[in-house]
Amino acid sequence: MRPDMPADHATEAERLLRTAARYPEDQEALLLQAAAHLELAGDRERATTLYDQLLSSSNSPLIRSLKAANLWEYGHEAEARAIIEGLRTTTAPEAAPWEIIAETLAAHDELTLAETVATEAATHLAPEAAGQDLPHAAQSLLVTRHRIRRMLALPHDDWDTLADSLHRAEVPLDELHDPKRLWSLGSSDPAELQAEIDRLRSELGSYRTALSRPFPVAVLHWPEPELDELLTSYPELESEYPTYRAHLTDIEASLRELAAAGTPNLGIVPATVPSYEAFAASESTTPTNADLLPQYATTLAARGRATAWPPARGAACWCGSGRTYGECHGAE
């Protein structure tokens, strides 16, 4: 389902809330998705109630930053600012809360403070400008910081240069973040306006799929003991998984092929036999049905089980070998 109207978002939120009640082990990820749909449906007060529910059992910086953004949108600026200041003093170790805070401040014309927050985050998360070894979320934060600094007409620094090098689209980041482009959209000349709209459509076309997808395109990874149990119980699936080594090779090859085709938001989800059996039962079919496997992967990803691919070359490989990704499946 891809909700497009407030009523659709409200319906999807209700579905996610029912699912969260059935799968308490995945409750946080499901409630976060439900809160996002409630915000899109315009029910921001109820979304904050969900954030409060999550915060009652977790002091997650991500949840706090989402709550602050939501509060500010429906008029609780003072409370939102208090949460933001609290997050700044705790130095969240992940990039996502910082980016949400910076975007929230920028959206409310607090550009100077937004730049300060993004710089604090860069200092904390990318002290040596590690480039390609940075997690995707940290790279995204640097790109957001670049845009905010362009709006403030600040000169490039090392992190801006790094953001430029991480940007892979044909249009350079400096041009994409040029404030003058926004002025074109406000022009009274219909020809200028249409030309800028056409250019933006061209640039953003490759990202439409990513923007409309709330979770990664995921590939199943059966750890070796789980794969052995799966094939012992359901030998009909041996054609899908001839050997464990072939399974690992297929995962990496499939993800590389998807990446080469421009597919964003790639991920890997760990599969287990009991979970797969339960999913098959919920779909009123048998686990021997190979067509069920991609649906199972998508459902696990929607429940927040996916790990982003590719890992940084110096990070542990996704296969669990104990070697770094660059020494294992990430080797050229």
Tab-separated table of C-alpha atoms in Angstrom, residues 111 115 142-157 160 163-164 172-183:
chain	number	residue	atom	x	y	z
A	111	LEU	CA	19.281	28.353	9.625
A	115	GLU	CA	24.115	24.827	10.739
A	142	LEU	CA	26.795	15.894	5.617
A	143	VAL	CA	24.739	16.507	2.475
A	144	THR	CA	22.025	18.180	4.563
A	145	ARG	CA	24.679	20.315	6.273
A	146	HIS	CA	26.040	21.290	2.843
A	147	ARG	CA	22.595	22.507	1.755
A	148	ILE	CA	22.083	24.559	4.915
A	149	ARG	CA	25.510	26.185	4.560
A	150	ARG	CA	24.775	27.052	0.915
A	151	MET	CA	21.593	28.784	2.056
A	152	LEU	CA	23.700	30.779	4.524
A	153	ALA	CA	26.310	31.588	1.810
A	154	LEU	CA	29.091	30.090	3.931
A	155	PRO	CA	32.395	29.067	2.293
A	156	HIS	CA	33.196	25.422	1.779
A	157	ASP	CA	35.017	23.552	4.525
A	160	ASP	CA	31.417	20.313	2.455
A	163	ALA	CA	29.771	15.925	0.827
A	164	ASP	CA	30.595	16.969	-2.761
A	172	PRO	CA	26.861	18.909	-8.739
A	173	LEU	CA	25.803	19.394	-5.155
A	174	ASP	CA	26.669	23.089	-5.245
A	175	GLU	CA	24.243	23.621	-8.121
A	176	LEU	CA	21.551	21.446	-6.596
A	177	HIS	CA	21.766	23.428	-3.338
A	178	ASP	CA	22.037	26.842	-5.008
A	179	PRO	CA	19.494	29.156	-3.307
A	180	LYS	CA	18.963	30.953	-6.622
A	181	ARG	CA	17.203	27.872	-7.917
A	182	LEU	CA	14.497	28.441	-5.346
A	183	TRP	CA	14.074	31.964	-6.663
